[in-house]
Coordinates of C-alpha atoms and ligand atoms in Angstrom, one line a residue:
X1 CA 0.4 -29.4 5.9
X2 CA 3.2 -27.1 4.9
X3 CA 2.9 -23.6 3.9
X4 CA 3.4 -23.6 0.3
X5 CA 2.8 -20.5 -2.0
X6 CA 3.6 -22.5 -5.1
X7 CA 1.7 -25.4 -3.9
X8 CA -1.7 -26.1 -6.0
X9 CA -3.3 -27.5 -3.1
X10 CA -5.7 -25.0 -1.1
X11 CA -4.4 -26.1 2.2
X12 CA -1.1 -25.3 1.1
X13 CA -1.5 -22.1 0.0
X14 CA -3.6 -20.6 2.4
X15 CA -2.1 -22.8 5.7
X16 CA -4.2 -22.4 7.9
X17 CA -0.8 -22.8 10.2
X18 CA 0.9 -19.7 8.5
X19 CA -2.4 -17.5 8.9
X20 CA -2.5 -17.8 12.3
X21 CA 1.4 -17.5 13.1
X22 CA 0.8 -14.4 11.1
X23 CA -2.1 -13.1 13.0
X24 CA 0.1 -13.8 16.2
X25 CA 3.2 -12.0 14.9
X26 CA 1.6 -9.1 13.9
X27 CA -0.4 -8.7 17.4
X28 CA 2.9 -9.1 19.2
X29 CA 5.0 -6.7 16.8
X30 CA 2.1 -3.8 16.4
X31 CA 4.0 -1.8 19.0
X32 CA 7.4 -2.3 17.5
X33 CA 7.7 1.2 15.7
X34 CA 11.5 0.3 14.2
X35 CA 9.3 -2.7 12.4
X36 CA 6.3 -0.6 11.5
X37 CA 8.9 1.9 9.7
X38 CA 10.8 -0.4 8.2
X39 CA 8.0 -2.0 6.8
X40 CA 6.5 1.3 5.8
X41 CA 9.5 2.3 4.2
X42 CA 9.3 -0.8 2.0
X43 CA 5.5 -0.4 0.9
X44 CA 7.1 3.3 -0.2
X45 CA 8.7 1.3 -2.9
X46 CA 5.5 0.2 -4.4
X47 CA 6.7 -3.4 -4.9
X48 CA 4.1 -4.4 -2.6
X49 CA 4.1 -6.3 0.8
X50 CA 4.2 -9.6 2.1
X51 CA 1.1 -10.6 4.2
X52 CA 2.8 -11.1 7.7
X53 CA 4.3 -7.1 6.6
X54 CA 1.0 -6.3 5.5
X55 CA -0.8 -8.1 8.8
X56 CA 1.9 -6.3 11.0
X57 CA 0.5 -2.6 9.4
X58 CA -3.2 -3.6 9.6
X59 CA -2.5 -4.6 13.2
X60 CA -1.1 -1.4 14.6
X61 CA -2.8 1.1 15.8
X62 CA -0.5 4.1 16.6
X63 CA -2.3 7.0 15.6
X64 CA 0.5 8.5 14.0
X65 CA 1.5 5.5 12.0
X66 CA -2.3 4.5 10.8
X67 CA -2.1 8.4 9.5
X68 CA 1.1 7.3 7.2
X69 CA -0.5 3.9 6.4
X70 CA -3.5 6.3 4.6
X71 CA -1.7 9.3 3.0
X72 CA 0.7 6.0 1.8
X73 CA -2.0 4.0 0.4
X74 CA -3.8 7.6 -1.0
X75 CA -0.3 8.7 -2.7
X76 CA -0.3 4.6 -4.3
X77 CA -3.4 5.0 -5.7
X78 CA -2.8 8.4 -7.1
X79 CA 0.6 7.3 -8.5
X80 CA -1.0 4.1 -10.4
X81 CA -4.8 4.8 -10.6
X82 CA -4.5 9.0 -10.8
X83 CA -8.5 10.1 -9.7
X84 CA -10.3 7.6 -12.7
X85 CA -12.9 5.3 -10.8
X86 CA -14.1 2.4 -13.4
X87 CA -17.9 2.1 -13.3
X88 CA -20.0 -1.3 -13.6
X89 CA -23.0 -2.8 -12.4
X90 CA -24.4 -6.1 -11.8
X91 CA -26.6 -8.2 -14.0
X92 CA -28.1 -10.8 -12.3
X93 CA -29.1 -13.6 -15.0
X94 CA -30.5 -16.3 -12.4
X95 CA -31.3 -17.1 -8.4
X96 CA -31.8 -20.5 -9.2
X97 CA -29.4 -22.0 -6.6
X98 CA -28.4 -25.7 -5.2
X99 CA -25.9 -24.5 -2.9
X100 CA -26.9 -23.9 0.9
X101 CA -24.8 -20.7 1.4
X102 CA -25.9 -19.6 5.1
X103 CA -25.1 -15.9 4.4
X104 CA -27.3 -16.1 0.8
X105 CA -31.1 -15.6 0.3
X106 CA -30.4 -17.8 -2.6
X107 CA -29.6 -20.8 -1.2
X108 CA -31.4 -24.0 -1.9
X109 CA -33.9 -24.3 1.1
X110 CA -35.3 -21.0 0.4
X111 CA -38.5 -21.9 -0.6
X112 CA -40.5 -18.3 -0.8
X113 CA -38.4 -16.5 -2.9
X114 CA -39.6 -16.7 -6.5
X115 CA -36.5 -18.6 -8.8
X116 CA -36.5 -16.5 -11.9
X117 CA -34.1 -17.0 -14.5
X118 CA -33.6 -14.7 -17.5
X119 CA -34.8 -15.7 -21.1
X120 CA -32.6 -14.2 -23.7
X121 CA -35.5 -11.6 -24.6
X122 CA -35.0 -10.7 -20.9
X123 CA -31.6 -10.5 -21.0
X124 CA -31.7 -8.3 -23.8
X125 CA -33.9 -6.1 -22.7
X126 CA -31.8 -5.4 -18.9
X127 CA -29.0 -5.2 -21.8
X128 CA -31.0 -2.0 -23.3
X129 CA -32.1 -0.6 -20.1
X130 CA -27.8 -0.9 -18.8
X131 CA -27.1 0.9 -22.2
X132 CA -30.1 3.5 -21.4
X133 CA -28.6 4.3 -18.1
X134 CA -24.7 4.9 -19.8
X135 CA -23.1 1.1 -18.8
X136 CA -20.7 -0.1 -20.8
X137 CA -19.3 -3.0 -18.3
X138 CA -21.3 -5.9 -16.5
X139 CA -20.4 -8.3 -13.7
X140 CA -22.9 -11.0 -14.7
X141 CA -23.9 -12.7 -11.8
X142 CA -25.8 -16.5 -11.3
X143 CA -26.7 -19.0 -8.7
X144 CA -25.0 -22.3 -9.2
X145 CA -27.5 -24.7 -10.6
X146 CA -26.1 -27.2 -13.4
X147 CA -29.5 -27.7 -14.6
X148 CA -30.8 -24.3 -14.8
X149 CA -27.8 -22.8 -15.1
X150 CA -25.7 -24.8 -17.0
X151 CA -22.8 -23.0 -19.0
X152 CA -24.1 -23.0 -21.9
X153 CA -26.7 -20.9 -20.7
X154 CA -24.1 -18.0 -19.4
X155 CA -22.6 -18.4 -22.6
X156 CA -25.8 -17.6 -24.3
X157 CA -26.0 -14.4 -22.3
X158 CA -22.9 -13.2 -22.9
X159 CA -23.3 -13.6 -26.7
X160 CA -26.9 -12.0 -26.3
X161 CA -25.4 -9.1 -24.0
X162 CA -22.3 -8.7 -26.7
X163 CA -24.8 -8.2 -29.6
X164 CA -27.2 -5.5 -28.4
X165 CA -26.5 -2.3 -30.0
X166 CA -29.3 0.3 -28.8
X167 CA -28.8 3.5 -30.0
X168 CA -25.3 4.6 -29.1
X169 CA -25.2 2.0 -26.4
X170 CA -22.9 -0.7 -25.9
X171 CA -21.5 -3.7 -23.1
X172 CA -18.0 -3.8 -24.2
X173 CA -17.0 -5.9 -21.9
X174 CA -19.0 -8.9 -19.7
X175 CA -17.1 -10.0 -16.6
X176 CA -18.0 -13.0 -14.8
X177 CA -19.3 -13.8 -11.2
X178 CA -20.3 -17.7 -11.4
X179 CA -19.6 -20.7 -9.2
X180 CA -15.9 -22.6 -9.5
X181 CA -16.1 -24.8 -12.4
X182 CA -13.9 -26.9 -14.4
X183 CA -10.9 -25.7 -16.8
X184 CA -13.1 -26.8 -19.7
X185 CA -15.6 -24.7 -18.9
X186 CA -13.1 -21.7 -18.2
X187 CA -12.1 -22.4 -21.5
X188 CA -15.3 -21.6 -23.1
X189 CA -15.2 -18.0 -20.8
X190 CA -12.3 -17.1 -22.2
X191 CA -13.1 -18.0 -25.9
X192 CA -16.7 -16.3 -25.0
X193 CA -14.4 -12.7 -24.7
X194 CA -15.0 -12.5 -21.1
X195 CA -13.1 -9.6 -19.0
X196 CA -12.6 -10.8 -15.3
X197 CA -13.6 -13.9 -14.2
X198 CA -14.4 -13.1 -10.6
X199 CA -15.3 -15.2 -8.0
X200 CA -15.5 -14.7 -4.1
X201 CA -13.5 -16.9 -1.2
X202 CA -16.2 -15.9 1.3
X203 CA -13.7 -17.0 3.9
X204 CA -10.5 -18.3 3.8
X205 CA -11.2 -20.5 7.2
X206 CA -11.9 -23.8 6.0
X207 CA -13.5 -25.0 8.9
X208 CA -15.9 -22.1 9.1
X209 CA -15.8 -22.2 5.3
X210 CA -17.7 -26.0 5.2
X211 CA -20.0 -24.5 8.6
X212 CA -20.9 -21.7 6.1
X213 CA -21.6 -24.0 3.0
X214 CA -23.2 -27.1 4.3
X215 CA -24.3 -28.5 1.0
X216 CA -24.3 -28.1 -2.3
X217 CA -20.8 -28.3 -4.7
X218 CA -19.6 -25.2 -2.6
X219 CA -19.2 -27.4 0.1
X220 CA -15.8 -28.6 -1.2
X221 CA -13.3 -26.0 -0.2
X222 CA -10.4 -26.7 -1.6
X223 CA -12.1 -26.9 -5.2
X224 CA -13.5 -23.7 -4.8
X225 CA -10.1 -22.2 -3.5
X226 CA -8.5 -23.5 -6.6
X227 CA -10.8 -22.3 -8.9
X228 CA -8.8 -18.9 -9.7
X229 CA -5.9 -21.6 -11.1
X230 CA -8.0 -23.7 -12.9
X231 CA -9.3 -20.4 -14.5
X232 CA -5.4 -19.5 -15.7
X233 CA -4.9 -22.8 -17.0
X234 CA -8.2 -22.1 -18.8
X235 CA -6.8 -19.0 -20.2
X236 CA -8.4 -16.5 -18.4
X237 CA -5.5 -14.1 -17.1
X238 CA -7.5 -11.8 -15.7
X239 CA -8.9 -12.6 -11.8
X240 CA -10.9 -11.6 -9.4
X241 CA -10.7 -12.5 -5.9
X242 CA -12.1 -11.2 -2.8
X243 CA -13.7 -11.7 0.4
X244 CA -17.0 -11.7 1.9
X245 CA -16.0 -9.5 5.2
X246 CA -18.1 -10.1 8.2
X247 CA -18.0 -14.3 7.9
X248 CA -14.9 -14.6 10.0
X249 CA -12.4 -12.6 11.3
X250 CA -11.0 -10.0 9.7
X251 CA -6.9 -10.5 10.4
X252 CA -7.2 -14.0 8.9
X253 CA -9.3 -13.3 5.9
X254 CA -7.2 -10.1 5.1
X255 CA -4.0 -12.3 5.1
X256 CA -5.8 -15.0 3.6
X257 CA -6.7 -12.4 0.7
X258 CA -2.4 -11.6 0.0
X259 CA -1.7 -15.2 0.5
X260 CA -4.3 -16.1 -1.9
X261 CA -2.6 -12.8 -4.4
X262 CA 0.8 -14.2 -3.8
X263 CA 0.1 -17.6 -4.7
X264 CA -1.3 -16.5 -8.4
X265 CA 1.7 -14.4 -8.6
X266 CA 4.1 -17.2 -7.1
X267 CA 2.8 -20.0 -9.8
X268 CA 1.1 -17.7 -12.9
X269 CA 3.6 -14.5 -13.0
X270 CA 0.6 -12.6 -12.6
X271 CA -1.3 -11.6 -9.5
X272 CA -5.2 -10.7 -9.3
X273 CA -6.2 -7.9 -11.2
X274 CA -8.8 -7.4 -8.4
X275 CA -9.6 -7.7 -4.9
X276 CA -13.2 -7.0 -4.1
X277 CA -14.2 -6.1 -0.3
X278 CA -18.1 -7.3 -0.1
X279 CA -19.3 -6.7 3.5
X280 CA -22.4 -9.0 4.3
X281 CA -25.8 -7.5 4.4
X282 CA -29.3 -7.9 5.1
X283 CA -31.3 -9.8 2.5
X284 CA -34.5 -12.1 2.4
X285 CA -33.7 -13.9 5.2
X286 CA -30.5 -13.3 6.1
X287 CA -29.5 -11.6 9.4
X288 CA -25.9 -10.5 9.0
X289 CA -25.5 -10.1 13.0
X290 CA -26.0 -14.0 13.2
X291 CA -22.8 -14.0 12.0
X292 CA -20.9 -12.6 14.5
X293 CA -17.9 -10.8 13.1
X294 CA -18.8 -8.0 11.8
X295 CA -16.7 -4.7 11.4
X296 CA -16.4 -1.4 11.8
X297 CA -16.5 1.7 9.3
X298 CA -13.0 2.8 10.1
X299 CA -11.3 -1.0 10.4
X300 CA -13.1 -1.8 6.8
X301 CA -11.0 1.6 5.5
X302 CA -8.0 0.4 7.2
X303 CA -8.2 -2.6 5.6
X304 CA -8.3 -1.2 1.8
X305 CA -5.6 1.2 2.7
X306 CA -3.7 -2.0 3.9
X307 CA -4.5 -3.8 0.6
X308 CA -3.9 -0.7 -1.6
X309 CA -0.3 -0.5 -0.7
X310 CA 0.2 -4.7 0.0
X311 CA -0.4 -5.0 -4.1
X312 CA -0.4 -1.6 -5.3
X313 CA -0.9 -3.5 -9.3
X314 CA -4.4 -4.9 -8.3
X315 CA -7.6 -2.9 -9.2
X316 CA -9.7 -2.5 -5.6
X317 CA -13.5 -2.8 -6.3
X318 CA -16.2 -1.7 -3.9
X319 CA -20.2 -2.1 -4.7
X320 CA -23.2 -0.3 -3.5
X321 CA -23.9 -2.8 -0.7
X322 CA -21.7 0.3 1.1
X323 CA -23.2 3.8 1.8
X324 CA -22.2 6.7 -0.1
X325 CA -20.4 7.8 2.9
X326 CA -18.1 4.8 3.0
X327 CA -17.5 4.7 -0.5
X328 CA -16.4 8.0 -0.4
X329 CA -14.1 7.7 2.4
X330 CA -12.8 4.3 1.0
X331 CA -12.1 5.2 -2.4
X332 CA -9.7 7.8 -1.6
X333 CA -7.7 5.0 -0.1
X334 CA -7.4 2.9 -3.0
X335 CA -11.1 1.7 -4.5
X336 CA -10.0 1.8 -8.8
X337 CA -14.0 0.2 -9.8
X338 CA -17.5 0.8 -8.1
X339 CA -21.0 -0.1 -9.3
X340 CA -23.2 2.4 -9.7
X341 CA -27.1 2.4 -10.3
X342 CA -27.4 -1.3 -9.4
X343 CA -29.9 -3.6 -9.3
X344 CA -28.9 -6.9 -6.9
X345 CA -32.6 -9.0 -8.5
X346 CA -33.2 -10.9 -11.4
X347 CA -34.8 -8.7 -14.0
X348 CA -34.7 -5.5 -11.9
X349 CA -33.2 -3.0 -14.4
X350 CA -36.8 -3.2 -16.4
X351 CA -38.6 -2.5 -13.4
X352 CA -39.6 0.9 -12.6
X353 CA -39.1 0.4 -9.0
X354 CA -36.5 -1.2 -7.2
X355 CA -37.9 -4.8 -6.6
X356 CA -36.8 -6.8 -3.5
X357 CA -38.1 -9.7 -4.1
X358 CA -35.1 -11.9 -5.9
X359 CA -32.7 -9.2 -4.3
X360 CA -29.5 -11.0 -3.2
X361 CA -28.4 -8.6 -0.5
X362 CA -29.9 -5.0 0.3
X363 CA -28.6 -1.9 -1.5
X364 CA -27.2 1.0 0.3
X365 CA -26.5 3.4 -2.4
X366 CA -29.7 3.9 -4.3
X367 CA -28.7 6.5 -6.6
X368 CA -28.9 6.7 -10.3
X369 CA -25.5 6.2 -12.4
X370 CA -25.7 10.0 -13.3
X371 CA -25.9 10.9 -9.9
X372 CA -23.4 8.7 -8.8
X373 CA -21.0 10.2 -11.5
X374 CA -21.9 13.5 -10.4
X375 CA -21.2 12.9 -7.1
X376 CA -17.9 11.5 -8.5
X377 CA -16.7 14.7 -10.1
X378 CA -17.8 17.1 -7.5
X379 CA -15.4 14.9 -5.4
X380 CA -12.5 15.0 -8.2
X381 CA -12.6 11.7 -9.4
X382 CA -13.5 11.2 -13.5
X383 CA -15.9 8.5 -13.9
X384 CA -14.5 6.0 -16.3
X385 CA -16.3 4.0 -18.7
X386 CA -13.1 2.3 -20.2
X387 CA -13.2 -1.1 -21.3
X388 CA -10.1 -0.9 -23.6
X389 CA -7.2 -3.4 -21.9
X390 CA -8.7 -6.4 -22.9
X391 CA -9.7 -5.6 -25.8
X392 CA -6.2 -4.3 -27.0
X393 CA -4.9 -7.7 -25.5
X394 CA -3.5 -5.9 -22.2
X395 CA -4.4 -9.0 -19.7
X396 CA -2.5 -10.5 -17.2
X397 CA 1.2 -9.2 -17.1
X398 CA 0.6 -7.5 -20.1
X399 CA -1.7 -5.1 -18.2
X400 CA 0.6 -5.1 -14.9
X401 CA 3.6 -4.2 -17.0
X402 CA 1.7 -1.1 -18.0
X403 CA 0.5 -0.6 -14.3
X404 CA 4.8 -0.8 -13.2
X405 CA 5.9 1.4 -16.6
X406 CA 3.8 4.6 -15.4
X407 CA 2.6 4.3 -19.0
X408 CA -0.9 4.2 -17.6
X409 CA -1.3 7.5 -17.5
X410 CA -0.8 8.2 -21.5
X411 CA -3.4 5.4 -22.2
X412 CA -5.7 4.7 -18.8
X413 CA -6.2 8.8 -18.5
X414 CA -7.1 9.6 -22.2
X415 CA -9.4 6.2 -22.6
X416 CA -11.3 7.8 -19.1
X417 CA -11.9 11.0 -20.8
X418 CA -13.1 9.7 -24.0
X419 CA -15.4 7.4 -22.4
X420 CA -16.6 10.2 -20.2
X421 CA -17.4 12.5 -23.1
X422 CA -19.4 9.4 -24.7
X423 CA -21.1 9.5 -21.4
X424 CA -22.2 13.1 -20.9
X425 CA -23.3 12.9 -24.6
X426 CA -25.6 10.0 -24.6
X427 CA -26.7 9.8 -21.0
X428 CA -25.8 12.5 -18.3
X429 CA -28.4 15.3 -17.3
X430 CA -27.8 19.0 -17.7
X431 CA -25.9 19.4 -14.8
X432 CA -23.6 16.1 -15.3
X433 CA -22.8 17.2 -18.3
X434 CA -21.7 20.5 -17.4
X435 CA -19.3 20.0 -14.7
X436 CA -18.2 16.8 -16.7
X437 CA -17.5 19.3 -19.9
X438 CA -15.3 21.1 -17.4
X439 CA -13.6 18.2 -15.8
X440 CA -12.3 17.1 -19.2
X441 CA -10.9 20.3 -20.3
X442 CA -9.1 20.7 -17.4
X443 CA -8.0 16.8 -17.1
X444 CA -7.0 16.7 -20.9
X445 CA -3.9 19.1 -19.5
X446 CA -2.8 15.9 -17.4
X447 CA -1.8 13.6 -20.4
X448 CA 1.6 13.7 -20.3
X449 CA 2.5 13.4 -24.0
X450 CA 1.9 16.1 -26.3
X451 CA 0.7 13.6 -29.2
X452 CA -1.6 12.0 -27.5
X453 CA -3.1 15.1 -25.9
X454 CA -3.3 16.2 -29.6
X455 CA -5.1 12.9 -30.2
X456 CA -7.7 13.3 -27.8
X457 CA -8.7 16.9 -28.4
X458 CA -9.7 15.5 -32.2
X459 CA -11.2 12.5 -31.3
X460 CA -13.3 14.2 -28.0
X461 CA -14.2 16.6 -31.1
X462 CA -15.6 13.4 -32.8
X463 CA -17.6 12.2 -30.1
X464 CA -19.5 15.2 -30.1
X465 CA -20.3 14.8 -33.8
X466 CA -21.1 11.5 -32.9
X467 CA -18.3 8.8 -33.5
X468 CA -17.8 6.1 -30.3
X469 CA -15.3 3.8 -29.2
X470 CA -12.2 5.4 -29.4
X471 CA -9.6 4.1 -27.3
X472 CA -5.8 3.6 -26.4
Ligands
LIG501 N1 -23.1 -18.2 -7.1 C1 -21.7 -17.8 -7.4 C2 -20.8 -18.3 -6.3 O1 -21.1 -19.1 -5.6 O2 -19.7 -17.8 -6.3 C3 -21.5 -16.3 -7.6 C4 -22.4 -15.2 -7.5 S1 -23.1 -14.6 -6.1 C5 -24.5 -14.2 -7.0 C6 -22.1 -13.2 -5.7 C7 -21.6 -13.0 -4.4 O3 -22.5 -12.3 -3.6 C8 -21.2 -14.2 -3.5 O4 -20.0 -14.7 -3.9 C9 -21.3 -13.6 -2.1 O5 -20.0 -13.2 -1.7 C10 -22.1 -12.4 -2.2 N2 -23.3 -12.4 -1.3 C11 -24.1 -13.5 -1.1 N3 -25.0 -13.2 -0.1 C12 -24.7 -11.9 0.3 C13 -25.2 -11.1 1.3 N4 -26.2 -11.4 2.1 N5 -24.6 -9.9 1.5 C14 -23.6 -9.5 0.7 N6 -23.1 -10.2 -0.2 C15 -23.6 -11.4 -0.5

């Protein structure tokens, strides 16, 4: 097999051949500083990085260069993302599972875990306790079972999710985490008015990929590594893609990651719009140290700094299976969306307490979504609620054209503060709502065009007389 990035065939497009030529080139050039400049110089161009570049800057480890790799990938993220952070959380619909995943308390032999799978009732009422809590964006999440969990069942739940109104609450947008399927079925996403569709490589090594995934339809790599094209062809411009970091090396799942990117660049004109970086974690009865290849605090950093500045376009998405201390140390480096107040079970945002017994993987950030938007602000960052781009049609290269034009920040910045204002309003506590109050009068001063600053000053004027959804 040949390396192909405009091949549709998995093995083409992430060669297992080119992955580890990579991985070799960049160990034997992470000493060559006339490279390592060269290649930093490029990335200063924010046109992005190949992944043998990218694997050269994620291999070196000169201090002085790693500290130009960071205040690099910082300045990237500042330049295209400014300090917003998008906010979501999970909503796990179903655990019922036929796939053997070794890494997943879900998986099919697991026979203690209670299956649950939401009625629409249920659904509706996590739908009213997300709204309670401030969310206006889900990542709906399902085991793969075509019997329990058959499409027409998601689609049901995103209609049911769509149609709550509670109070001044909302789910403007539903993004999608569910097993590869066919382009018919992506079809029916897309017409269902789904954001992302998101879906996770686990590992780009097919051999440890079929180890990992004995049984089940999972099994068959290459349909599950094509799955993000079959989405396109379905319609749905918007992907996810990411890895689940601690199932196989790092170096080839980080170049597998930008090969993966530049493929759906290569053959759609249009790149991810987001890598996620899951690390795998303790649940049920899965051991993460079984699998061997786990990594450190500061290489998992390096790594998003890496990405940031490799596709500066693509959002960066980190979820609460990470401390608050990592997320605040990786966020600065590039994160764009994090999760906040989540549950990982089926049904848990009606309990009272955090239940554990359909959790998927432990949580290691247990606060509320106010206090993680607190924390948020006190660090500088304005908690976004945004949903607008797909709803004003700005998908695919529609969306990255905005990204490259820098016009981001007359639309992205004002739609943050809206949002935020909605937020404080309906949700926040007394102190959320004071330093958030401040935040946007000083952030409004950062919109670059006079109009629109004008613009928001009326309508942030009509949130707090009680108007919603106002966006750019
Ligand atoms: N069932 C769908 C599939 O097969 O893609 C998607 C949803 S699954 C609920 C979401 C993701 O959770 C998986 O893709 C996997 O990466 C991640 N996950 C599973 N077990 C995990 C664990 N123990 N720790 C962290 N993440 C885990």
């Amino acid at each position: 097999m040949e390396y192909n990035a405009k091949s549709l065939i998995a093995d083409e497009f992430i060669n297992d051949g080119e992955i580890n030529e990579t991985i070799a080139y960049a160990q034997e050039h992470k000493d060559d500083m006339e490279l390592i400049d060269k290649i930093i110089e490029k990335a200063k161009l924010r046109k992005g990085l190949n992944h043998r570049e990218a694997s050269v800057l994620l291999a070196c480890d000169n201090e002085e260069k790693v500290k130009e790799i960071y205040d690099l990938a910082e300045q990237i993220k500042k330049d295209f993302y400014g300090n917003r952070i998008v906010l979501f959380a999970p909503l796990y619909l179903s655990n019922y599972c036929v796939n053997g995943c070794l890494y997943c308390p879900y998986h099919a032999k697991n026979k203690h875990i209670p299956r649950k799978k939401l009625t629409q009732e249920e659904v509706a009422k996590e739908v009213v306790a997300l709204q309670d809590m401030g969310h206006k964006r889900l990542a709906i999440e399902a085991g793969e079972d075509p019997v329990n969990n058959p499409i027409e069942y998601i689609l049901d739940c995103i209609k049911t999710i769509y149609s709550i109104k509670h109070k001044n609450g909302a789910i403007r947008r539903v993004n999608v985490n569910i097993a590869a399927t066919t382009v018919e079925n992506y079809k029916k996403l897309k017409d269902a008015g789904i954001g992302t569709y998101i879906l996770f490589q686990e590992t780009y090594n097919k051999k440890n990929y079929e180890v990992l995934h004995p049984t089940g339809p999972k099994h068959d790599y290459n349909y599950h590594t094509e799955a993000m094209d079959r989405a396109m062809e379905g319609g749905i411009d918007d992907v996810g893609i990411g890895v689940l970091f601690g199932l196989d090396n790092y170096q080839y799942e980080f170049a597998g990651l930008l090969m993966h990117a530049e493929h759906l660049e290569a053959v759609h004109g249009v790149g991810p719009h987001t890598i996620s970086v899951p690390r795998v974690k303790h649940a049920d009865d899965i051991d993460p140290t079984e699998f061997d290849n786990s990594l450190s605090d500061d290489m998992f950093c390096k790594i998003a700094a890496c990405i940031r500045i490799a596709v500066p376009y693509t959002g960066m998405i980190i979820s609460t299976r990470e401390t608050p201390e990592v997320r605040e140390k990786i966020i600065r480096l590039g994160v764009s969306q994090i999760s906040g107040g989540s549950r990982t079970s089926v049904g848990g945002y009606c309990e009272e307490e955090r239940p554990h017994d359909t959790e998927q993987f432990d949580v290691s950030d247990n606060r509320t979504l106010d206090e993680v938007v607190n924390w948020l602000m006190r660090a500088d960052y304005i908690p976004s609620f945004c949903t607008a781009c797909y709803r004003e049609g700005r998908t695919g290269d529609r969306f990255m054209s905005l990204c490259k034009s820098g016009q981001i920040q007359n639309c992205c910045h004002p739609n943050a503060l809206m949002t935020l204002k909605e937020f404080l309003m309906d949700y926040a506590s007394e102190d959320t709502k004071k330093i958030g109050e401040e935040m946007i009068l000083k952030e409004i001063n950062n919109i670059p065009k006079d109009s629109v600053k004008e613009i928001v000053r009326e309508r942030l004027v009509k949130i707090a007389d009680g108007d919603r959804d106002f966006r750019f």
